[in-house]
GROMACS .gro file of N, CA and C in nm:
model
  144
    1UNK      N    1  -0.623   0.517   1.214
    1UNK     CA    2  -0.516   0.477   1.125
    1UNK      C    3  -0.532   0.328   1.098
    2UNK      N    4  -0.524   0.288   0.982
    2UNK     CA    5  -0.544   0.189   0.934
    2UNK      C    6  -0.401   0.060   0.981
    3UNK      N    7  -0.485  -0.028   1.045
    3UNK     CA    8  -0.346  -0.111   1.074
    3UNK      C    9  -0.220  -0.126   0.945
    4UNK      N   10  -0.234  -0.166   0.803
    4UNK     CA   11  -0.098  -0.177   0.741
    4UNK      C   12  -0.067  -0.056   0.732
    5UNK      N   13  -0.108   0.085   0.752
    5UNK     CA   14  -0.028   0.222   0.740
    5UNK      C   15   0.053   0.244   0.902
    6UNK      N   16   0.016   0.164   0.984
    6UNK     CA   17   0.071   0.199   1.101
    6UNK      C   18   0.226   0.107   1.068
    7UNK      N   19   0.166  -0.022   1.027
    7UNK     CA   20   0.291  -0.141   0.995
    7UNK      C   21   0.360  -0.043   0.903
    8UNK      N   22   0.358   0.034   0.775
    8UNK     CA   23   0.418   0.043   0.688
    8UNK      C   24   0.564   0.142   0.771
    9UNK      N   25   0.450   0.298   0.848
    9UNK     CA   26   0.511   0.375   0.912
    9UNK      C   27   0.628   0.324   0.972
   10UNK      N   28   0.612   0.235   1.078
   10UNK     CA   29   0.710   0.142   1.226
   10UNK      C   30   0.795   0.120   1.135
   11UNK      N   31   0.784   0.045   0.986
   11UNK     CA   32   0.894   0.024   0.954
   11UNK      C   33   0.989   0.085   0.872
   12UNK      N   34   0.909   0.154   0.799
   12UNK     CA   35   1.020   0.309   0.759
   12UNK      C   36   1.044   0.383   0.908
   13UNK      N   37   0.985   0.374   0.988
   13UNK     CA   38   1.073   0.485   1.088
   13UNK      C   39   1.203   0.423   1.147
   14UNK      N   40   1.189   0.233   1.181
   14UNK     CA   41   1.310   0.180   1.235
   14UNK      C   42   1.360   0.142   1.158
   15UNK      N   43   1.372   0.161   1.025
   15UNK     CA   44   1.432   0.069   0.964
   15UNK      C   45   1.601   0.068   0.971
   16UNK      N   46   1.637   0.115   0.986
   16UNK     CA   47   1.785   0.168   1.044
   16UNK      C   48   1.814   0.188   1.165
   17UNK      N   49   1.779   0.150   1.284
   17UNK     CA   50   1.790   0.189   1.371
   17UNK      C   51   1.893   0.106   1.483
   18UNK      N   52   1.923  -0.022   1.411
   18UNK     CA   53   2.021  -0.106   1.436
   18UNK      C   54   2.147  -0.104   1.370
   19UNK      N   55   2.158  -0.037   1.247
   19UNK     CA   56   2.295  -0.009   1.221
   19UNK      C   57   2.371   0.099   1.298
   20UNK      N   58   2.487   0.016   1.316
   20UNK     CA   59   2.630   0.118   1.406
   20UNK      C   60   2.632   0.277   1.393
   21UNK      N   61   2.618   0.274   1.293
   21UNK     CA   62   2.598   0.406   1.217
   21UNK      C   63   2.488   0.495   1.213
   22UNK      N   64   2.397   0.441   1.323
   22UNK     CA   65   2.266   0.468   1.287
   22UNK      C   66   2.286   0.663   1.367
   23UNK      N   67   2.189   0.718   1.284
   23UNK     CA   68   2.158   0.888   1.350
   23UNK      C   69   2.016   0.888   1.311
   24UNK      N   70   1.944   0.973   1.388
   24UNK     CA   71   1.823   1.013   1.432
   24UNK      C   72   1.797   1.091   1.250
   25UNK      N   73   1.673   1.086   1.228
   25UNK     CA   74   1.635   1.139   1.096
   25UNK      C   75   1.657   1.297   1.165
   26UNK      N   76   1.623   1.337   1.019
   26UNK     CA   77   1.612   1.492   1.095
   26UNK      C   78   1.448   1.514   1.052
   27UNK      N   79   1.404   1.693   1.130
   27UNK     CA   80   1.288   1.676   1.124
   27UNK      C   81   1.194   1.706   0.942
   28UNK      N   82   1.291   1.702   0.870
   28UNK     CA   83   1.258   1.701   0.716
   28UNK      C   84   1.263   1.588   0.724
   29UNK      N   85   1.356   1.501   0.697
   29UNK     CA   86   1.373   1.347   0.697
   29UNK      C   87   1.226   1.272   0.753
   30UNK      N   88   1.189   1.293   0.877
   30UNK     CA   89   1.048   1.226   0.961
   30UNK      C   90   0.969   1.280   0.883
   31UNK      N   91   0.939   1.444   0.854
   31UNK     CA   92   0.821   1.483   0.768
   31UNK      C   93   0.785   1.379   0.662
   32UNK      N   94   0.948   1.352   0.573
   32UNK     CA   95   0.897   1.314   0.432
   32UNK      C   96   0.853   1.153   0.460
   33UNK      N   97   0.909   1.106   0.597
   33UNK     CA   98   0.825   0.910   0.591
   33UNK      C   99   0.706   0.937   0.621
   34UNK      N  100   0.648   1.023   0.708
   34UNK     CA  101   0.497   1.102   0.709
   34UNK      C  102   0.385   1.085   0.578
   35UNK      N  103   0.486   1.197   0.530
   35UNK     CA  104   0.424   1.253   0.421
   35UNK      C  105   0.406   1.109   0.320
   36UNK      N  106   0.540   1.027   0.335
   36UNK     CA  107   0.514   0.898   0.250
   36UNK      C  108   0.389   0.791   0.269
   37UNK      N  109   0.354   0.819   0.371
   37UNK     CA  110   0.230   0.717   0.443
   37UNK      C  111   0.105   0.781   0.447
   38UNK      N  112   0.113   0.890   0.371
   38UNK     CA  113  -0.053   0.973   0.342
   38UNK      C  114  -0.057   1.058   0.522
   39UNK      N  115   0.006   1.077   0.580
   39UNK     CA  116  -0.009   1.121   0.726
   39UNK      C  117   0.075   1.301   0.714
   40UNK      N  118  -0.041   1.347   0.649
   40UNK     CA  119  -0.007   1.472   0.634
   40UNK      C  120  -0.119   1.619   0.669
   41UNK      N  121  -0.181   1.559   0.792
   41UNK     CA  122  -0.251   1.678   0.819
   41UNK      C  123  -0.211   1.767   0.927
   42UNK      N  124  -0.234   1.839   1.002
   42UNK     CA  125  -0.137   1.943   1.094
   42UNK      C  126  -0.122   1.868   1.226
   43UNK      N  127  -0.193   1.724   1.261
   43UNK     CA  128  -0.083   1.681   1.391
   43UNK      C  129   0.029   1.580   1.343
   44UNK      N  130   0.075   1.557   1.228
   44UNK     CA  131   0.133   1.547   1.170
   44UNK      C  132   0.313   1.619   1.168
   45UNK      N  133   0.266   1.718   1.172
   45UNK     CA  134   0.301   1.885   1.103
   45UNK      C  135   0.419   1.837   1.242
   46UNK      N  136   0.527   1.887   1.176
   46UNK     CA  137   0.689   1.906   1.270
   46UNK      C  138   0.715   2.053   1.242
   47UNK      N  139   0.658   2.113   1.175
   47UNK     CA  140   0.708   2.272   1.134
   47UNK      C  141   0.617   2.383   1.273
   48UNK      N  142   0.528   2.314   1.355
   48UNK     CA  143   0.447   2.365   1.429
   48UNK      C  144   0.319   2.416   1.385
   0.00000   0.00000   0.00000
């Protein structure tokens, strides 16, 4: 994995993770920041 796709990932995954309000993505939600970062082959895969 290419270092800025790892940077891009970390920060769509925390990017919220300090607001009060904050809740856990769900596992569609994680698929689609995945899927947003080209990281879509089956270890990837949340569906099993």
């Amino acid at each position: 994995m290419a270092p800025q796709v790892l940077y891009d990932l970390g920060r769509a995954w925390y990017a919220t993770r300090l607001d009060p309000d904050y809740e856990p993505a769900t596992a569609a939600e994680a698929q689609a920041i995945f899927a947003a970062h080209g990281l879509t082959s089956a270890f990837w895969s949340l569906t099993g």
